[in-house]
Short mmCIF file of C-alpha atoms in Angstrom, two decimals:
data_model
loop_
_atom_site.label_atom_id
_atom_site.label_comp_id
_atom_site.label_asym_id
_atom_site.label_seq_id
_atom_site.Cartn_x
_atom_site.Cartn_y
_atom_site.Cartn_z
CA UNK A 1 -63.45 19.66 -45.88
CA UNK A 2 -63.54 15.91 -46.48
CA UNK A 3 -66.30 14.10 -44.60
CA UNK A 4 -66.05 10.65 -43.09
CA UNK A 5 -68.39 8.00 -44.55
CA UNK A 6 -71.72 7.98 -42.74
CA UNK A 7 -71.24 4.44 -41.35
CA UNK A 8 -67.80 5.34 -39.89
CA UNK A 9 -69.15 8.54 -38.38
CA UNK A 10 -71.97 6.55 -36.86
CA UNK A 11 -69.58 4.09 -35.27
CA UNK A 12 -67.43 6.88 -33.86
CA UNK A 13 -70.39 8.74 -32.45
CA UNK A 14 -71.99 5.61 -31.06
CA UNK A 15 -72.13 5.32 -27.31
CA UNK A 16 -72.99 1.83 -26.11
CA UNK A 17 -76.49 1.13 -24.84
CA UNK A 18 -75.23 -1.88 -22.95
CA UNK A 19 -74.56 -1.11 -19.29
CA UNK A 20 -70.96 -1.91 -18.32
CA UNK A 21 -69.90 -3.78 -15.18
CA UNK A 22 -68.83 -1.25 -12.48
CA UNK A 23 -65.09 -0.83 -11.93
CA UNK A 24 -63.80 -0.99 -8.37
CA UNK A 25 -60.59 0.48 -7.01
CA UNK A 26 -59.05 -2.04 -4.53
CA UNK A 27 -56.13 -1.45 -2.20
CA UNK A 28 -53.51 -4.20 -1.93
CA UNK A 29 -50.76 -5.39 0.36
CA UNK A 30 -47.68 -3.53 -0.82
CA UNK A 31 -45.30 -4.90 1.84
CA UNK A 32 -43.18 -6.98 -0.52
CA UNK A 33 -43.17 -4.25 -3.14
CA UNK A 34 -41.74 -1.81 -0.60
CA UNK A 35 -39.13 -4.30 0.54
CA UNK A 36 -37.94 -4.73 -3.08
CA UNK A 37 -37.90 -0.97 -3.58
CA UNK A 38 -35.21 -0.60 -0.91
CA UNK A 39 -32.72 -2.01 -3.46
CA UNK A 40 -33.11 1.03 -5.74
CA UNK A 41 -29.86 2.86 -6.44
CA UNK A 42 -31.46 6.26 -5.78
CA UNK A 43 -32.08 6.71 -2.09
CA UNK A 44 -35.19 8.84 -2.48
CA UNK A 45 -36.68 6.10 -4.68
CA UNK A 46 -36.58 3.77 -1.68
CA UNK A 47 -40.24 4.35 -0.92
CA UNK A 48 -41.89 3.75 2.44
CA UNK A 49 -45.33 3.50 0.86
CA UNK A 50 -47.02 3.87 -2.49
CA UNK A 51 -50.76 3.92 -1.83
CA UNK A 52 -52.43 6.81 -0.10
CA UNK A 53 -53.78 6.36 3.39
CA UNK A 54 -56.52 8.92 2.75
CA UNK A 55 -57.63 8.82 -0.88
CA UNK A 56 -60.45 6.54 -2.02
CA UNK A 57 -60.87 6.69 -5.82
CA UNK A 58 -64.18 4.85 -5.53
CA UNK A 59 -65.55 7.96 -3.91
CA UNK A 60 -63.82 10.23 -6.44
CA UNK A 61 -65.46 8.35 -9.35
CA UNK A 62 -68.90 8.01 -7.77
CA UNK A 63 -70.40 11.06 -9.57
CA UNK A 64 -69.53 9.49 -12.94
CA UNK A 65 -70.75 5.92 -12.36
CA UNK A 66 -73.96 6.22 -14.33
CA UNK A 67 -72.45 7.97 -17.34
CA UNK A 68 -69.43 5.64 -17.48
CA UNK A 69 -71.72 2.64 -17.18
CA UNK A 70 -72.83 3.36 -20.74
CA UNK A 71 -69.39 4.17 -22.14
CA UNK A 72 -67.82 0.96 -23.35
CA UNK A 73 -64.33 -0.25 -24.19
CA UNK A 74 -65.39 -0.12 -27.84
CA UNK A 75 -66.39 3.52 -27.49
CA UNK A 76 -63.02 4.21 -25.89
CA UNK A 77 -61.04 2.63 -28.72
CA UNK A 78 -63.18 4.28 -31.40
CA UNK A 79 -62.40 7.74 -29.97
CA UNK A 80 -58.73 7.14 -29.04
CA UNK A 81 -57.16 7.99 -32.45
CA UNK A 82 -58.81 11.43 -32.32
CA UNK A 83 -57.65 12.25 -28.75
CA UNK A 84 -54.49 10.40 -27.76
CA UNK A 85 -51.38 12.49 -28.50
CA UNK A 86 -53.41 14.93 -30.59
CA UNK A 87 -52.80 18.65 -30.30
CA UNK A 88 -55.51 21.14 -29.42
CA UNK A 89 -56.20 22.34 -33.02
CA UNK A 90 -56.59 18.70 -34.16
CA UNK A 91 -59.00 17.85 -31.34
CA UNK A 92 -61.01 20.98 -32.00
CA UNK A 93 -61.14 20.11 -35.70
CA UNK A 94 -62.58 16.68 -34.81
CA UNK A 95 -65.24 18.45 -32.69
CA UNK A 96 -66.06 20.74 -35.57
CA UNK A 97 -66.43 17.74 -37.93
CA UNK A 98 -68.79 15.97 -35.52
CA UNK A 99 -66.37 13.13 -34.77
CA UNK A 100 -65.95 14.27 -31.16
CA UNK A 101 -68.03 16.22 -28.71
CA UNK A 102 -66.78 17.80 -25.50
CA UNK A 103 -68.90 15.36 -23.49
CA UNK A 104 -67.27 12.40 -25.26
CA UNK A 105 -63.81 13.84 -24.71
CA UNK A 106 -64.48 14.12 -20.98
CA UNK A 107 -65.93 10.59 -20.83
CA UNK A 108 -62.88 9.32 -22.71
CA UNK A 109 -60.45 10.82 -20.19
CA UNK A 110 -62.47 9.66 -17.21
CA UNK A 111 -62.60 6.18 -18.67
CA UNK A 112 -58.85 6.21 -19.35
CA UNK A 113 -57.93 7.43 -15.89
CA UNK A 114 -60.14 4.74 -14.33
CA UNK A 115 -58.79 2.04 -16.71
CA UNK A 116 -55.19 2.54 -15.56
CA UNK A 117 -55.64 3.77 -12.00
CA UNK A 118 -57.85 0.79 -11.07
CA UNK A 119 -55.06 -1.59 -12.18
CA UNK A 120 -52.60 -1.89 -9.32
CA UNK A 121 -49.85 -2.98 -11.71
CA UNK A 122 -50.19 0.18 -13.83
CA UNK A 123 -51.61 2.84 -11.46
CA UNK A 124 -49.57 6.07 -11.52
CA UNK A 125 -51.26 7.78 -8.54
CA UNK A 126 -51.20 11.08 -10.41
CA UNK A 127 -54.82 12.08 -9.71
CA UNK A 128 -56.01 13.43 -6.35
CA UNK A 129 -59.55 14.55 -7.21
CA UNK A 130 -61.96 15.01 -10.07
CA UNK A 131 -64.53 17.72 -10.79
CA UNK A 132 -67.91 16.10 -9.98
CA UNK A 133 -69.81 18.31 -12.41
CA UNK A 134 -67.44 18.13 -15.37
CA UNK A 135 -69.71 15.98 -17.56
CA UNK A 136 -72.64 18.37 -17.19
CA UNK A 137 -70.32 21.30 -17.85
CA UNK A 138 -69.12 19.58 -21.04
CA UNK A 139 -72.71 19.12 -22.26
CA UNK A 140 -73.27 22.86 -21.84
CA UNK A 141 -70.11 23.56 -23.83
CA UNK A 142 -71.45 21.35 -26.64
CA UNK A 143 -74.71 23.32 -26.74
CA UNK A 144 -72.95 26.69 -26.81
CA UNK A 145 -69.91 25.97 -28.92
CA UNK A 146 -68.59 29.07 -30.77
CA UNK A 147 -68.10 28.86 -34.54
CA UNK A 148 -64.29 28.84 -34.41
CA UNK A 149 -62.49 27.13 -31.53
CA UNK A 150 -59.36 26.09 -33.53
CA UNK A 151 -56.82 27.61 -31.16
CA UNK A 152 -58.89 27.62 -28.04
CA UNK A 153 -59.17 25.62 -24.80
CA UNK A 154 -62.93 25.87 -25.13
CA UNK A 155 -64.59 22.65 -23.94
CA UNK A 156 -61.33 20.85 -23.35
CA UNK A 157 -60.58 19.07 -20.03
CA UNK A 158 -57.40 20.07 -18.18
CA UNK A 159 -55.89 19.18 -14.85
CA UNK A 160 -54.62 21.53 -12.17
CA UNK A 161 -51.82 20.89 -9.70
CA UNK A 162 -53.48 20.46 -6.35
CA UNK A 163 -52.08 23.64 -4.85
CA UNK A 164 -54.33 25.82 -7.03
CA UNK A 165 -57.68 26.88 -5.54
CA UNK A 166 -60.67 25.64 -7.50
CA UNK A 167 -64.29 26.32 -6.61
CA UNK A 168 -66.22 23.13 -5.79
CA UNK A 169 -63.08 21.00 -5.36
CA UNK A 170 -60.62 20.48 -2.50
CA UNK A 171 -57.19 22.12 -2.68
CA UNK A 172 -54.82 20.21 -0.43
CA UNK A 173 -51.18 20.67 -1.52
CA UNK A 174 -51.18 16.94 -0.84
CA UNK A 175 -51.24 17.62 2.91
CA UNK A 176 -53.40 16.15 5.63
CA UNK A 177 -53.76 19.63 7.13
CA UNK A 178 -55.69 20.82 4.03
CA UNK A 179 -57.73 17.65 3.51
CA UNK A 180 -60.93 19.61 4.23
CA UNK A 181 -59.98 22.70 2.24
CA UNK A 182 -63.01 22.23 0.00
CA UNK A 183 -64.82 25.56 -0.27
CA UNK A 184 -62.61 28.19 -1.85
CA UNK A 185 -62.93 30.68 -4.63
CA UNK A 186 -61.16 30.03 -7.90
CA UNK A 187 -57.54 31.12 -8.16
CA UNK A 188 -57.13 33.99 -10.61
CA UNK A 189 -55.62 31.74 -13.33
CA UNK A 190 -58.52 29.29 -12.90
CA UNK A 191 -60.94 32.20 -13.48
CA UNK A 192 -59.02 33.00 -16.66
CA UNK A 193 -59.08 29.41 -17.81
CA UNK A 194 -62.83 29.19 -17.25
CA UNK A 195 -63.29 32.45 -19.15
CA UNK A 196 -61.48 30.83 -22.08
CA UNK A 197 -63.98 27.95 -21.92
CA UNK A 198 -61.65 25.32 -20.47
CA UNK A 199 -63.12 22.52 -18.39
CA UNK A 200 -61.41 21.71 -15.09
CA UNK A 201 -61.27 17.90 -15.13
CA UNK A 202 -59.60 17.53 -11.77
CA UNK A 203 -56.54 17.93 -9.56
CA UNK A 204 -53.11 16.32 -10.02
CA UNK A 205 -50.97 14.87 -7.28
CA UNK A 206 -47.77 16.69 -6.31
CA UNK A 207 -44.79 16.56 -4.03
CA UNK A 208 -46.40 17.58 -0.75
CA UNK A 209 -46.29 21.32 -0.05
CA UNK A 210 -44.59 21.63 -3.47
CA UNK A 211 -41.55 19.71 -2.17
CA UNK A 212 -40.71 22.20 0.53
CA UNK A 213 -41.72 19.98 3.46
CA UNK A 214 -39.47 16.93 3.94
CA UNK A 215 -35.74 16.64 3.15
CA UNK A 216 -34.47 14.00 0.74
CA UNK A 217 -37.91 12.41 0.48
CA UNK A 218 -39.32 10.88 -2.73
CA UNK A 219 -40.44 13.44 -5.35
CA UNK A 220 -44.11 13.05 -6.21
CA UNK A 221 -45.14 11.83 -2.76
CA UNK A 222 -47.98 13.39 -0.77
CA UNK A 223 -49.97 12.10 2.19
CA UNK A 224 -53.25 12.69 0.33
CA UNK A 225 -52.27 11.36 -3.11
CA UNK A 226 -49.66 8.75 -2.33
CA UNK A 227 -46.59 8.12 -4.47
CA UNK A 228 -46.80 9.40 -8.04
CA UNK A 229 -45.00 7.05 -10.45
CA UNK A 230 -43.31 7.66 -13.81
CA UNK A 231 -45.11 5.94 -16.75
CA UNK A 232 -41.80 5.53 -18.63
CA UNK A 233 -40.38 3.46 -15.80
CA UNK A 234 -42.84 2.77 -13.02
CA UNK A 235 -40.86 2.64 -9.73
CA UNK A 236 -37.69 2.79 -11.84
CA UNK A 237 -37.42 6.46 -12.88
CA UNK A 238 -38.18 9.50 -10.71
CA UNK A 239 -41.20 11.58 -11.72
CA UNK A 240 -39.52 14.90 -11.10
CA UNK A 241 -41.25 17.39 -8.86
CA UNK A 242 -42.99 19.09 -7.47
CA UNK A 243 -45.59 19.22 -10.29
CA UNK A 244 -45.24 15.44 -10.53
CA UNK A 245 -48.87 14.52 -11.13
CA UNK A 246 -49.21 17.23 -13.78
CA UNK A 247 -46.24 15.87 -15.73
CA UNK A 248 -47.20 12.19 -15.30
CA UNK A 249 -50.85 12.86 -16.29
CA UNK A 250 -49.94 14.73 -19.48
CA UNK A 251 -47.44 12.02 -20.41
CA UNK A 252 -50.05 9.32 -19.91
CA UNK A 253 -52.76 11.28 -21.77
CA UNK A 254 -55.05 11.66 -18.76
CA UNK A 255 -56.08 15.15 -19.97
CA UNK A 256 -55.44 17.57 -22.79
CA UNK A 257 -52.93 19.45 -20.64
CA UNK A 258 -52.15 20.43 -17.07
CA UNK A 259 -51.07 23.41 -14.97
CA UNK A 260 -47.98 23.13 -12.84
CA UNK A 261 -46.28 25.59 -10.53
CA UNK A 262 -42.58 26.35 -10.08
CA UNK A 263 -40.40 27.96 -7.49
CA UNK A 264 -37.18 26.37 -8.73
CA UNK A 265 -37.47 23.45 -11.15
CA UNK A 266 -40.97 22.28 -10.26
CA UNK A 267 -42.28 22.55 -13.84
CA UNK A 268 -39.01 21.90 -15.64
CA UNK A 269 -38.13 18.76 -13.66
CA UNK A 270 -41.37 16.76 -14.06
CA UNK A 271 -41.84 17.94 -17.64
CA UNK A 272 -38.39 16.69 -18.65
CA UNK A 273 -38.67 13.46 -16.65
CA UNK A 274 -42.02 12.66 -18.34
CA UNK A 275 -41.21 13.77 -21.90
CA UNK A 276 -43.64 16.68 -22.03
CA UNK A 277 -43.34 20.37 -22.88
CA UNK A 278 -43.16 22.61 -19.85
CA UNK A 279 -42.94 26.39 -19.62
CA UNK A 280 -41.78 28.18 -16.50
CA UNK A 281 -42.82 31.77 -17.26
CA UNK A 282 -41.22 34.99 -16.06
CA UNK A 283 -42.30 35.77 -12.51
CA UNK A 284 -44.91 38.47 -13.08
CA UNK A 285 -46.48 37.12 -16.26
CA UNK A 286 -49.11 34.98 -14.53
CA UNK A 287 -51.01 35.59 -11.29
CA UNK A 288 -50.35 33.57 -8.15
CA UNK A 289 -53.45 34.67 -6.21
CA UNK A 290 -55.21 31.64 -4.76
CA UNK A 291 -52.22 29.35 -5.20
CA UNK A 292 -50.62 27.76 -2.10
CA UNK A 293 -47.22 29.46 -1.91
CA UNK A 294 -43.63 28.69 -1.13
CA UNK A 295 -42.18 32.02 -2.20
CA UNK A 296 -43.90 35.21 -3.39
CA UNK A 297 -40.49 36.13 -4.77
CA UNK A 298 -40.06 33.13 -7.07
CA UNK A 299 -43.38 31.28 -7.47
CA UNK A 300 -45.20 31.08 -10.83
CA UNK A 301 -47.76 28.76 -12.44
CA UNK A 302 -47.12 27.49 -15.97
CA UNK A 303 -48.45 25.18 -18.69
CA UNK A 304 -47.46 21.55 -19.17
CA UNK A 305 -48.46 20.03 -22.51
CA UNK A 306 -47.61 17.36 -25.08
CA UNK A 307 -46.39 19.87 -27.67
CA UNK A 308 -45.42 23.48 -28.10
CA UNK A 309 -48.51 24.74 -29.89
CA UNK A 310 -50.70 23.57 -27.00
CA UNK A 311 -48.33 25.30 -24.57
CA UNK A 312 -48.73 28.60 -26.41
CA UNK A 313 -52.55 28.28 -26.42
CA UNK A 314 -52.57 27.39 -22.76
CA UNK A 315 -50.25 30.19 -21.71
CA UNK A 316 -52.36 32.80 -23.47
CA UNK A 317 -55.48 31.56 -21.69
CA UNK A 318 -53.96 32.14 -18.26
CA UNK A 319 -52.61 35.66 -18.80
CA UNK A 320 -54.17 38.78 -17.38
CA UNK A 321 -53.56 41.57 -14.91
CA UNK A 322 -54.44 40.63 -11.33
CA UNK A 323 -54.71 43.64 -9.06
CA UNK A 324 -54.35 41.34 -6.02
CA UNK A 325 -50.90 40.14 -7.08
CA UNK A 326 -48.31 42.95 -7.13
CA UNK A 327 -46.14 41.23 -9.74
CA UNK A 328 -48.83 41.28 -12.42
CA UNK A 329 -50.10 44.82 -11.76
CA UNK A 330 -49.90 46.77 -15.01
CA UNK A 331 -49.22 43.59 -16.98
CA UNK A 332 -52.40 43.73 -19.06
CA UNK A 333 -50.92 43.03 -22.53
CA UNK A 334 -52.43 40.10 -24.38
CA UNK A 335 -49.87 38.42 -26.66
CA UNK A 336 -50.84 36.23 -29.59
CA UNK A 337 -48.26 33.49 -29.12
CA UNK A 338 -49.70 31.45 -31.98
CA UNK A 339 -49.44 34.05 -34.72
CA UNK A 340 -45.78 33.54 -35.58
CA UNK A 341 -45.27 29.93 -34.47
CA UNK A 342 -45.77 28.36 -37.88
CA UNK A 343 -43.27 30.75 -39.49
CA UNK A 344 -40.68 30.32 -36.76
CA UNK A 345 -37.16 29.35 -37.81
CA UNK A 346 -33.86 28.47 -36.13
CA UNK A 347 -31.87 29.96 -38.96
CA UNK A 348 -29.59 32.77 -37.88
CA UNK A 349 -30.62 32.55 -34.22
CA UNK A 350 -27.77 32.52 -31.74
CA UNK A 351 -27.67 29.72 -29.18
CA UNK A 352 -25.47 29.51 -26.13
CA UNK A 353 -24.17 25.93 -25.80
CA UNK A 354 -22.89 25.08 -22.33
CA UNK A 355 -19.57 23.33 -22.89
CA UNK A 356 -19.72 20.89 -19.97
CA UNK A 357 -23.07 19.56 -21.20
CA UNK A 358 -21.60 18.47 -24.54
CA UNK A 359 -20.42 15.31 -22.77
CA UNK A 360 -24.07 14.18 -22.97
CA UNK A 361 -24.47 12.50 -26.38
CA UNK A 362 -28.14 13.41 -26.73
CA UNK A 363 -27.44 17.10 -25.97
CA UNK A 364 -24.54 17.02 -28.47
CA UNK A 365 -26.75 15.48 -31.14
CA UNK A 366 -29.42 18.11 -30.47
CA UNK A 367 -26.87 20.92 -30.83
CA UNK A 368 -25.94 19.44 -34.25
CA UNK A 369 -29.61 19.24 -35.27
CA UNK A 370 -30.05 22.95 -34.54
CA UNK A 371 -26.76 23.78 -36.27
CA UNK A 372 -27.84 21.93 -39.45
CA UNK A 373 -31.04 23.98 -39.41
CA UNK A 374 -29.05 27.19 -39.58
CA UNK A 375 -28.67 27.99 -35.87
CA UNK A 376 -25.48 29.73 -34.81
CA UNK A 377 -23.97 27.72 -31.98
CA UNK A 378 -21.62 29.43 -29.52
CA UNK A 379 -19.96 27.37 -26.82
CA UNK A 380 -19.99 29.12 -23.46
CA UNK A 381 -18.69 28.65 -19.91
CA UNK A 382 -21.16 30.50 -17.68
CA UNK A 383 -19.45 32.32 -14.77
CA UNK A 384 -19.13 30.55 -11.45
CA UNK A 385 -21.76 32.38 -9.45
CA UNK A 386 -22.78 31.24 -5.93
CA UNK A 387 -26.43 31.29 -4.86
CA UNK A 388 -25.76 31.96 -1.19
CA UNK A 389 -28.90 32.32 0.90
CA UNK A 390 -31.24 30.48 -1.50
CA UNK A 391 -32.80 28.34 1.28
CA UNK A 392 -33.06 31.38 3.48
CA UNK A 393 -35.09 33.09 0.79
CA UNK A 394 -37.48 30.13 0.63
CA UNK A 395 -37.67 29.85 4.44
CA UNK A 396 -38.56 33.44 5.11
CA UNK A 397 -40.94 33.79 2.18
CA UNK A 398 -42.84 30.66 3.16
CA UNK A 399 -42.88 31.66 6.83
CA UNK A 400 -44.68 34.85 5.77
CA UNK A 401 -46.59 33.77 2.65
CA UNK A 402 -48.16 30.51 3.82
CA UNK A 403 -49.96 32.06 6.85
CA UNK A 404 -51.37 34.73 4.47
CA UNK A 405 -52.81 31.98 2.26
CA UNK A 406 -54.12 30.01 5.25
CA UNK A 407 -55.98 33.00 6.69
CA UNK A 408 -57.19 34.61 3.45
CA UNK A 409 -57.74 31.91 0.82
CA UNK A 410 -58.76 28.68 2.56
CA UNK A 411 -62.04 27.15 3.60
CA UNK A 412 -63.38 28.56 6.86
CA UNK A 413 -62.98 25.09 8.39
CA UNK A 414 -59.20 25.42 8.14
CA UNK A 415 -58.01 26.82 11.50
CA UNK A 416 -54.24 26.32 11.15
CA UNK A 417 -52.53 29.69 10.75
CA UNK A 418 -48.83 28.97 10.70
CA UNK A 419 -46.11 26.49 9.69
CA UNK A 420 -45.75 25.53 13.36
CA UNK A 421 -49.49 24.70 13.56
CA UNK A 422 -49.07 22.25 10.71
CA UNK A 423 -45.98 20.66 12.22
CA UNK A 424 -47.85 20.12 15.48
CA UNK A 425 -50.83 18.59 13.66
CA UNK A 426 -48.62 16.15 11.77
CA UNK A 427 -46.85 15.06 14.97
CA UNK A 428 -50.11 13.54 16.15
CA UNK A 429 -49.75 10.74 13.53
CA UNK A 430 -46.43 10.98 11.74
CA UNK A 431 -46.68 7.53 10.09
CA UNK A 432 -49.66 8.65 8.02
CA UNK A 433 -49.23 12.44 7.86
CA UNK A 434 -45.44 12.83 7.55
CA UNK A 435 -43.76 9.43 7.03
CA UNK A 436 -40.58 11.04 5.65
CA UNK A 437 -40.42 13.73 8.31
CA UNK A 438 -40.98 17.49 8.01
CA UNK A 439 -37.42 18.77 8.25
CA UNK A 440 -37.86 21.72 5.89
CA UNK A 441 -40.92 22.96 7.77
CA UNK A 442 -38.92 22.72 10.99
CA UNK A 443 -36.12 24.67 9.28
CA UNK A 444 -38.58 27.45 8.36
CA UNK A 445 -39.64 27.81 11.99
CA UNK A 446 -36.00 27.82 13.17
CA UNK A 447 -34.87 30.48 10.66
CA UNK A 448 -34.54 33.84 12.41
CA UNK A 449 -33.15 35.91 9.53
CA UNK A 450 -34.02 39.62 9.97
CA UNK A 451 -36.08 41.54 7.45
CA UNK A 452 -33.04 43.64 6.55
CA UNK A 453 -30.86 40.60 5.87
CA UNK A 454 -33.71 38.93 3.98
CA UNK A 455 -34.07 41.88 1.60
CA UNK A 456 -30.31 41.94 1.02
CA UNK A 457 -30.28 38.20 0.26
CA UNK A 458 -33.14 38.64 -2.27
CA UNK A 459 -31.37 41.45 -4.07
CA UNK A 460 -28.03 39.62 -4.19
CA UNK A 461 -29.57 36.40 -5.45
CA UNK A 462 -31.36 38.23 -8.22
CA UNK A 463 -28.16 40.01 -9.28
CA UNK A 464 -26.25 36.74 -9.25
CA UNK A 465 -28.88 34.92 -11.29
CA UNK A 466 -29.01 37.65 -13.92
CA UNK A 467 -25.19 37.83 -14.08
CA UNK A 468 -24.98 34.03 -14.64
CA UNK A 469 -26.94 34.30 -17.88
CA UNK A 470 -26.30 37.88 -18.99
CA UNK A 471 -22.50 37.65 -18.91
CA UNK A 472 -22.39 35.18 -21.86
CA UNK A 473 -25.59 36.48 -23.46
CA UNK A 474 -24.31 40.04 -23.83
CA UNK A 475 -20.80 38.97 -24.78
CA UNK A 476 -22.05 36.78 -27.65
CA UNK A 477 -25.36 38.49 -28.42
CA UNK A 478 -27.27 35.25 -27.70
CA UNK A 479 -30.98 34.70 -28.24
CA UNK A 480 -31.19 31.83 -25.74
CA UNK A 481 -29.04 29.49 -23.69
CA UNK A 482 -29.49 25.73 -24.09
CA UNK A 483 -29.57 23.58 -20.94
CA UNK A 484 -30.79 20.08 -20.01
CA UNK A 485 -33.88 19.31 -17.88
CA UNK A 486 -33.81 21.50 -14.73
CA UNK A 487 -30.01 21.72 -14.49
CA UNK A 488 -30.01 25.52 -14.34
CA UNK A 489 -33.45 26.05 -12.78
CA UNK A 490 -32.05 27.68 -9.64
CA UNK A 491 -30.25 30.39 -11.57
CA UNK A 492 -33.32 30.97 -13.79
CA UNK A 493 -35.49 31.19 -10.66
CA UNK A 494 -33.58 33.94 -8.95
CA UNK A 495 -33.01 35.77 -12.27
CA UNK A 496 -36.78 35.46 -12.88
CA UNK A 497 -36.02 34.22 -16.41
CA UNK A 498 -38.47 32.05 -18.35
CA UNK A 499 -37.53 28.53 -19.42
CA UNK A 500 -39.09 26.14 -21.94
CA UNK A 501 -38.24 22.42 -21.78
CA UNK A 502 -38.93 20.18 -24.79
CA UNK A 503 -38.38 16.44 -25.24
CA UNK A 504 -35.07 15.79 -27.04
CA UNK A 505 -34.78 12.02 -26.68
CA UNK A 506 -34.53 8.99 -24.39
CA UNK A 507 -31.51 7.54 -22.69
CA UNK A 508 -30.54 3.87 -23.22
CA UNK A 509 -32.47 3.04 -20.11
CA UNK A 510 -35.59 4.55 -21.66
CA UNK A 511 -35.61 7.53 -19.33
CA UNK A 512 -36.68 10.78 -21.05
CA UNK A 513 -34.30 13.72 -21.37
CA UNK A 514 -35.21 17.22 -22.49
CA UNK A 515 -33.69 20.38 -23.96
CA UNK A 516 -34.32 23.50 -21.90
CA UNK A 517 -34.21 26.95 -23.55
CA UNK A 518 -33.59 29.93 -21.24
CA UNK A 519 -34.18 33.59 -22.22
CA UNK A 520 -34.34 36.97 -20.48
CA UNK A 521 -37.52 38.08 -18.71
CA UNK A 522 -40.76 38.30 -20.68
CA UNK A 523 -39.34 36.61 -23.78
CA UNK A 524 -41.82 33.70 -23.69
CA UNK A 525 -42.79 34.38 -27.29
CA UNK A 526 -39.22 33.89 -28.46
CA UNK A 527 -38.92 30.67 -26.43
CA UNK A 528 -42.14 29.27 -27.89
CA UNK A 529 -41.19 30.17 -31.46
CA UNK A 530 -37.71 28.66 -31.21
CA UNK A 531 -39.15 25.67 -29.32
CA UNK A 532 -41.74 25.11 -32.02
CA UNK A 533 -39.13 25.28 -34.78
CA UNK A 534 -36.95 22.78 -32.92
CA UNK A 535 -39.90 20.48 -32.25
CA UNK A 536 -40.67 20.22 -35.99
CA UNK A 537 -37.13 18.91 -36.58
CA UNK A 538 -37.02 16.61 -33.60
CA UNK A 539 -40.40 15.01 -32.94
CA UNK A 540 -39.16 12.38 -30.49
CA UNK A 541 -41.95 12.33 -27.88
CA UNK A 542 -43.61 8.93 -27.67
CA UNK A 543 -46.30 7.43 -25.51
CA UNK A 544 -45.14 5.36 -22.54
CA UNK A 545 -45.14 1.69 -23.64
CA UNK A 546 -47.72 0.37 -21.16
CA UNK A 547 -50.08 3.34 -21.59
CA UNK A 548 -50.89 3.16 -25.29
#
């Protein structure tokens, strides 16, 4: 392997001995900014506030002050070419060559987050908390690095959506009620990530309570984290939700990758809106234990990354049978998602093209790209299938599932045991705790659907979701159906079908748009292989202009 000249290597490894001036996070008067935002064409982009009333990033960064004091702008720019937009194998190769270390990678991301989040004209509000011991953990990873980490998360810093329990860090769902939820065990998928050697860098902001709290409110807003903003159009484009901070942080290169969660569209939407690769797995592939729920019927975590190969690596690291989650019981197979990626081809694969989407010029161009690569394109009109009872499903599941989490998986300081308890708490100071209202929580309390009706609704929704996809898939022997963004997320949710969304371009406005591949249950490997093959032909993802 070719070695860098000694002098270049020295410069890249050099960490400044000069102590840097401390960076301070200052709040500002956003009154005029909010007034101007009321002119936005999209009603839910007419923000009431942007900054958090509760989060102080000066406190969040306090554990890193000394280490960052000796990490300079020069160090940052020396390391940037080896980290920014690089995939996991490339970063690991730079570690193996001595260009990077895991400690320097962590310092780089901490510096980058601070650099942009301390600038009130550029701040994205995508970070809620950081792991106070992550630098020390990175040093230990450097000392114990295995010989081959090429396709591994070992030593690499990732972010978690802040509804995923993490030992030593708060897990808030963005809600005031869980502000003190600081002492929990790791969620099962966090245990698996740590077993793989991953470093938990911190927690990403989200739509509060995973966007099942207020009605018609801005996506990406939470009381704890404030208003997440889209780096491709700050205050112009929506971030998507509810895994808003995860999507924004990956897009802005605040971490190697992030974990999101989805009930219906909450990975697909922010991934597509932020030009990143997002996988919503089959319900049952990944554990949900220790994750704040909406629906035990539909919820799943999933990886959000800058490219498909990282997504495959990340997914494999989270897999495993969890005896405490009924949907993963018996699911102990470990799949090597990487093995066939490089050889993947579109040739001869059969793609369902939704006719009404061909009116979108970027989708049409993408269909032609796949066709030129040998894909067989079949135009389809999916059946008109209603999803009656969808909100009832979410209401009753959350009415039952959230109290279980609150009593079993939270810090002992948390005394709220029901949705009603949280509503009552928020009513004590609605301007700070629930400025957009809590209509969906109130709807949960008001829903009196019987257990018998609830079970019937669940069964019917699942049948309808499967029929929506299987009718054309069986008729035309399709491998996957091609959608846009999260357009068909509801059907995929109730069918429990996996979806992979991949950047396919940018609209004239500059807003990202993505291709979403949908396949039957437990066909993640097929999705990743076809996604990888498509990505090689259509490498359109680009860094947001102001976050180079």
